[in-house]
mmCIF file of C-alpha atoms in Angstrom:
data_model
loop_
_atom_site.group_PDB
_atom_site.id
_atom_site.type_symbol
_atom_site.label_atom_id
_atom_site.label_comp_id
_atom_site.label_asym_id
_atom_site.label_seq_id
_atom_site.Cartn_x
_atom_site.Cartn_y
_atom_site.Cartn_z
ATOM 1 C CA MET A 1 -76.399 213.050 -172.563
ATOM 2 C CA CYS A 2 -76.414 210.405 -169.804
ATOM 3 C CA ARG A 3 -72.639 210.072 -170.034
ATOM 4 C CA LEU A 4 -72.220 213.823 -169.617
ATOM 5 C CA ILE A 5 -74.451 213.901 -166.535
ATOM 6 C CA PHE A 6 -72.719 210.833 -165.101
ATOM 7 C CA GLY A 7 -69.302 212.458 -165.711
ATOM 8 C CA ILE A 8 -70.375 215.680 -164.016
ATOM 9 C CA VAL A 9 -71.751 213.776 -161.003
ATOM 10 C CA VAL A 10 -68.559 211.696 -160.641
ATOM 11 C CA ALA A 11 -66.349 214.782 -161.009
ATOM 12 C CA GLY A 12 -68.486 216.597 -158.432
ATOM 13 C CA LEU A 13 -68.218 213.714 -155.961
ATOM 14 C CA VAL A 14 -64.445 213.524 -156.415
ATOM 15 C CA LEU A 15 -64.125 217.274 -155.936
ATOM 16 C CA PHE A 16 -66.371 217.127 -152.860
ATOM 17 C CA GLY A 17 -64.239 214.320 -151.413
ATOM 18 C CA LEU A 18 -61.026 216.248 -152.011
ATOM 19 C CA VAL A 19 -62.429 219.392 -150.395
ATOM 20 C CA ALA A 20 -63.745 217.371 -147.429
ATOM 21 C CA GLN A 21 -60.368 215.668 -146.919
ATOM 22 C CA ALA A 22 -58.458 218.939 -147.215
ATOM 23 C CA SER A 23 -60.852 220.653 -144.798
ATOM 24 C CA ALA A 24 -60.569 217.848 -142.247
ATOM 25 C CA TYR A 25 -56.789 217.969 -142.491
ATOM 26 C CA LEU A 26 -56.522 221.755 -142.259
ATOM 27 C CA LEU A 27 -59.018 222.071 -139.432
ATOM 28 C CA ALA A 28 -57.194 219.402 -137.423
ATOM 29 C CA LEU A 29 -53.850 221.240 -137.485
ATOM 30 C CA PRO A 30 -52.861 222.801 -134.166
ATOM 31 C CA SER A 31 -52.333 226.533 -134.275
ATOM 32 C CA PRO A 32 -49.399 228.118 -132.414
ATOM 33 C CA ALA A 33 -50.164 230.256 -129.396
ATOM 34 C CA ALA A 34 -49.765 233.959 -130.096
ATOM 35 C CA GLY A 35 -46.251 235.232 -129.522
ATOM 36 C CA GLU A 36 -44.728 231.824 -128.793
ATOM 37 C CA GLY A 37 -41.782 230.450 -130.749
ATOM 38 C CA HIS A 38 -42.985 226.867 -130.455
ATOM 39 C CA VAL A 39 -45.766 224.856 -131.964
ATOM 40 C CA GLY A 40 -47.537 222.224 -129.889
ATOM 41 C CA GLY A 41 -45.595 219.122 -128.938
ATOM 42 C CA GLY A 42 -42.323 220.927 -128.204
ATOM 43 C CA LEU A 43 -41.354 221.327 -131.869
ATOM 44 C CA ALA A 44 -39.459 224.437 -132.886
ATOM 45 C CA SER A 45 -41.215 226.949 -135.088
ATOM 46 C CA PHE A 46 -39.675 226.646 -138.530
ATOM 47 C CA THR A 47 -40.721 230.151 -139.429
ATOM 48 C CA GLU A 48 -37.705 231.327 -137.435
ATOM 49 C CA ARG A 49 -34.105 231.075 -138.520
ATOM 50 C CA GLY A 50 -32.141 228.092 -137.163
ATOM 51 C CA PRO A 51 -29.077 228.148 -134.896
ATOM 52 C CA HIS A 52 -26.429 228.064 -137.665
ATOM 53 C CA ALA A 53 -24.872 230.962 -139.543
ATOM 54 C CA VAL A 54 -25.154 230.377 -143.302
ATOM 55 C CA GLY A 55 -22.549 230.565 -146.034
ATOM 56 C CA VAL A 56 -23.106 230.455 -149.786
ATOM 57 C CA ARG A 57 -20.864 229.615 -152.723
ATOM 58 C CA ARG A 58 -21.580 229.592 -156.425
ATOM 59 C CA LEU A 59 -19.631 227.246 -158.667
ATOM 60 C CA THR A 60 -19.353 227.758 -162.417
ATOM 61 C CA VAL A 61 -18.924 225.111 -165.112
ATOM 62 C CA GLU A 62 -15.177 225.621 -164.785
ATOM 63 C CA GLN A 63 -15.407 224.446 -161.144
ATOM 64 C CA ALA A 64 -18.171 221.829 -161.351
ATOM 65 C CA PRO A 65 -19.846 219.834 -164.141
ATOM 66 C CA ILE A 66 -22.857 222.198 -164.083
ATOM 67 C CA PRO A 67 -23.347 225.631 -162.477
ATOM 68 C CA VAL A 68 -24.439 225.150 -158.890
ATOM 69 C CA SER A 69 -25.176 227.233 -155.794
ATOM 70 C CA THR A 70 -24.459 225.790 -152.351
ATOM 71 C CA TRP A 71 -25.703 226.977 -148.953
ATOM 72 C CA TYR A 72 -24.171 225.471 -145.822
ATOM 73 C CA PRO A 73 -23.746 225.964 -142.060
ATOM 74 C CA ALA A 74 -20.900 228.450 -141.611
ATOM 75 C CA LEU A 75 -18.712 229.737 -138.811
ATOM 76 C CA GLU A 76 -20.543 232.476 -136.925
ATOM 77 C CA GLU A 77 -17.680 234.959 -136.960
ATOM 78 C CA ASP A 78 -17.009 234.659 -140.696
ATOM 79 C CA THR A 79 -18.936 237.506 -142.348
ATOM 80 C CA ARG A 80 -16.325 238.605 -144.864
ATOM 81 C CA GLY A 81 -18.583 238.344 -147.919
ATOM 82 C CA GLY A 82 -21.051 241.086 -147.013
ATOM 83 C CA SER A 83 -24.687 241.081 -148.023
ATOM 84 C CA LEU A 84 -26.120 239.804 -151.267
ATOM 85 C CA THR A 85 -29.298 240.232 -153.265
ATOM 86 C CA TYR A 86 -31.079 237.286 -154.833
ATOM 87 C CA ALA A 87 -33.379 237.409 -157.834
ATOM 88 C CA PHE A 88 -36.471 235.348 -158.491
ATOM 89 C CA ALA A 89 -35.886 234.960 -162.206
ATOM 90 C CA LEU A 90 -37.040 233.021 -165.257
ATOM 91 C CA ASN A 91 -34.805 231.796 -168.054
ATOM 92 C CA MET A 92 -36.665 233.262 -170.984
ATOM 93 C CA LEU A 93 -34.412 232.233 -173.863
ATOM 94 C CA GLY A 94 -31.757 230.195 -172.065
ATOM 95 C CA ALA A 95 -29.725 230.245 -168.864
ATOM 96 C CA ASP A 96 -27.843 233.373 -169.967
ATOM 97 C CA ASN A 97 -31.031 235.410 -170.506
ATOM 98 C CA ALA A 98 -32.745 235.373 -167.119
ATOM 99 C CA LEU A 99 -35.553 237.848 -166.484
ATOM 100 C CA ALA A 100 -35.713 238.958 -162.835
ATOM 101 C CA LEU A 101 -39.308 239.196 -161.635
ATOM 102 C CA ALA A 102 -38.389 240.232 -158.099
ATOM 103 C CA THR A 103 -35.331 240.644 -155.871
ATOM 104 C CA TYR A 104 -34.869 240.072 -152.173
ATOM 105 C CA GLN A 105 -32.082 240.504 -149.655
ATOM 106 C CA GLY A 106 -30.214 237.385 -148.602
ATOM 107 C CA GLN A 107 -28.747 236.709 -145.169
ATOM 108 C CA ALA A 108 -26.038 234.197 -146.129
ATOM 109 C CA ASN A 109 -22.358 235.138 -146.088
ATOM 110 C CA PRO A 110 -20.771 234.625 -149.532
ATOM 111 C CA GLY A 111 -17.625 232.491 -149.302
ATOM 112 C CA ALA A 112 -17.909 231.984 -145.530
ATOM 113 C CA THR A 113 -15.868 229.200 -143.943
ATOM 114 C CA PRO A 114 -17.963 226.036 -143.465
ATOM 115 C CA ASN A 115 -18.643 224.987 -139.880
ATOM 116 C CA LEU A 116 -17.299 221.445 -139.847
ATOM 117 C CA SER A 117 -17.534 220.965 -136.084
ATOM 118 C CA ASP A 118 -21.205 219.966 -136.089
ATOM 119 C CA GLY A 119 -21.074 217.853 -139.291
ATOM 120 C CA PRO A 120 -21.615 215.726 -141.146
ATOM 121 C CA TYR A 121 -24.726 217.505 -142.369
ATOM 122 C CA PRO A 122 -27.591 216.041 -144.389
ATOM 123 C CA LEU A 123 -27.685 216.979 -148.070
ATOM 124 C CA VAL A 124 -30.638 218.518 -149.898
ATOM 125 C CA ILE A 125 -30.659 218.797 -153.693
ATOM 126 C CA LEU A 126 -32.936 221.761 -154.429
ATOM 127 C CA SER A 127 -33.774 221.518 -158.112
ATOM 128 C CA PRO A 128 -35.668 224.723 -158.985
ATOM 129 C CA GLY A 129 -38.876 224.729 -160.990
ATOM 130 C CA PHE A 130 -38.923 224.694 -164.769
ATOM 131 C CA ALA A 131 -36.870 227.551 -166.279
ATOM 132 C CA ILE A 132 -36.405 229.144 -162.849
ATOM 133 C CA THR A 133 -32.934 230.132 -161.674
ATOM 134 C CA SER A 134 -31.282 228.421 -158.707
ATOM 135 C CA SER A 135 -31.297 231.675 -156.707
ATOM 136 C CA SER A 136 -35.093 231.876 -156.882
ATOM 137 C CA TYR A 137 -35.381 229.538 -153.899
ATOM 138 C CA ALA A 138 -32.405 230.945 -151.994
ATOM 139 C CA TRP A 139 -34.716 231.932 -149.136
ATOM 140 C CA LEU A 140 -35.569 228.248 -148.638
ATOM 141 C CA ALA A 141 -31.963 227.129 -149.079
ATOM 142 C CA GLU A 142 -30.762 229.664 -146.475
ATOM 143 C CA HIS A 143 -33.480 228.568 -144.084
ATOM 144 C CA LEU A 144 -32.583 224.876 -144.416
ATOM 145 C CA ALA A 145 -28.855 225.628 -144.035
ATOM 146 C CA SER A 146 -29.591 227.566 -140.843
ATOM 147 C CA TYR A 147 -30.989 224.290 -139.455
ATOM 148 C CA GLY A 148 -27.903 222.282 -140.379
ATOM 149 C CA PHE A 149 -28.499 221.118 -143.953
ATOM 150 C CA VAL A 150 -26.162 221.504 -146.905
ATOM 151 C CA VAL A 151 -28.329 222.659 -149.800
ATOM 152 C CA VAL A 152 -27.105 222.319 -153.378
ATOM 153 C CA SER A 153 -29.099 223.863 -156.210
ATOM 154 C CA PRO A 154 -28.154 223.163 -159.842
ATOM 155 C CA GLN A 155 -28.742 225.756 -162.536
ATOM 156 C CA HIS A 156 -30.546 223.815 -165.246
ATOM 157 C CA ASN A 157 -30.089 224.952 -168.838
ATOM 158 C CA GLU A 158 -33.789 225.415 -169.562
ATOM 159 C CA SER A 159 -35.801 228.104 -171.289
ATOM 160 C CA LEU A 160 -39.432 228.922 -171.955
ATOM 161 C CA ASP A 161 -39.017 228.072 -175.633
ATOM 162 C CA PRO A 162 -42.075 225.883 -176.447
ATOM 163 C CA ARG A 163 -40.089 223.872 -178.997
ATOM 164 C CA LEU A 164 -37.620 222.751 -176.298
ATOM 165 C CA LEU A 165 -39.907 222.032 -173.331
ATOM 166 C CA TRP A 166 -39.498 218.261 -173.717
ATOM 167 C CA ARG A 167 -35.732 218.472 -173.077
ATOM 168 C CA SER A 168 -36.144 219.247 -169.384
ATOM 169 C CA ALA A 169 -37.785 215.856 -168.785
ATOM 170 C CA ILE A 170 -34.537 214.233 -169.910
ATOM 171 C CA GLU A 171 -31.852 216.749 -168.951
ATOM 172 C CA ARG A 172 -33.090 217.693 -165.457
ATOM 173 C CA PRO A 173 -32.739 214.153 -163.998
ATOM 174 C CA GLN A 174 -29.377 213.829 -165.764
ATOM 175 C CA ASP A 175 -28.239 217.118 -164.172
ATOM 176 C CA VAL A 176 -29.190 215.853 -160.710
ATOM 177 C CA LEU A 177 -27.390 212.532 -161.256
ATOM 178 C CA THR A 178 -24.312 214.362 -162.575
ATOM 179 C CA LEU A 179 -24.372 216.637 -159.537
ATOM 180 C CA LEU A 180 -24.717 213.704 -157.123
ATOM 181 C CA ALA A 181 -21.792 211.893 -158.782
ATOM 182 C CA TYR A 182 -19.684 215.067 -158.572
ATOM 183 C CA LEU A 183 -20.524 215.585 -154.881
ATOM 184 C CA ASP A 184 -19.827 211.943 -154.101
ATOM 185 C CA GLU A 185 -16.428 212.242 -155.753
ATOM 186 C CA GLU A 186 -15.626 215.507 -153.943
ATOM 187 C CA VAL A 187 -16.338 214.192 -150.433
ATOM 188 C CA GLN A 188 -14.159 211.085 -150.772
#
């Protein structure tokens, strides 16, 4: 009985400490002035789109070692691809059986010509959450690309099959390493 009470007290103190730290951090954050596009200190508001137009390309396993989506700064005048719709989807029984939970309109231009004049650009590998498709975080990828990042998102071959959950702990890091090796080879 004493151990139970001691455990509850320790857990309560830890929880209290976490809440106190989070509160102190959140209350200390500066809030932006109403209607202004800047946050204190002269930093740009990252809720707004960046200065670059954004292009997107999807590569299949015939073009790359694993399926991958890439968002990048594009030439402003190149809007030949039209609009596209992304899906926030889960791979229920494998990568070929994705279940779309929601869709949203993208702003990137499919197949647009990359803007090489401002490069080289930093690279972000955006590995989506477990059994989630690479287009699920397209909103974030587009946003980062609009600020001058090249964002590459691999499509992991994962599913919500409980018997195969362990495989992602091994295959996901291998996918990222394979993708990095492929990108390194392509840029040389």
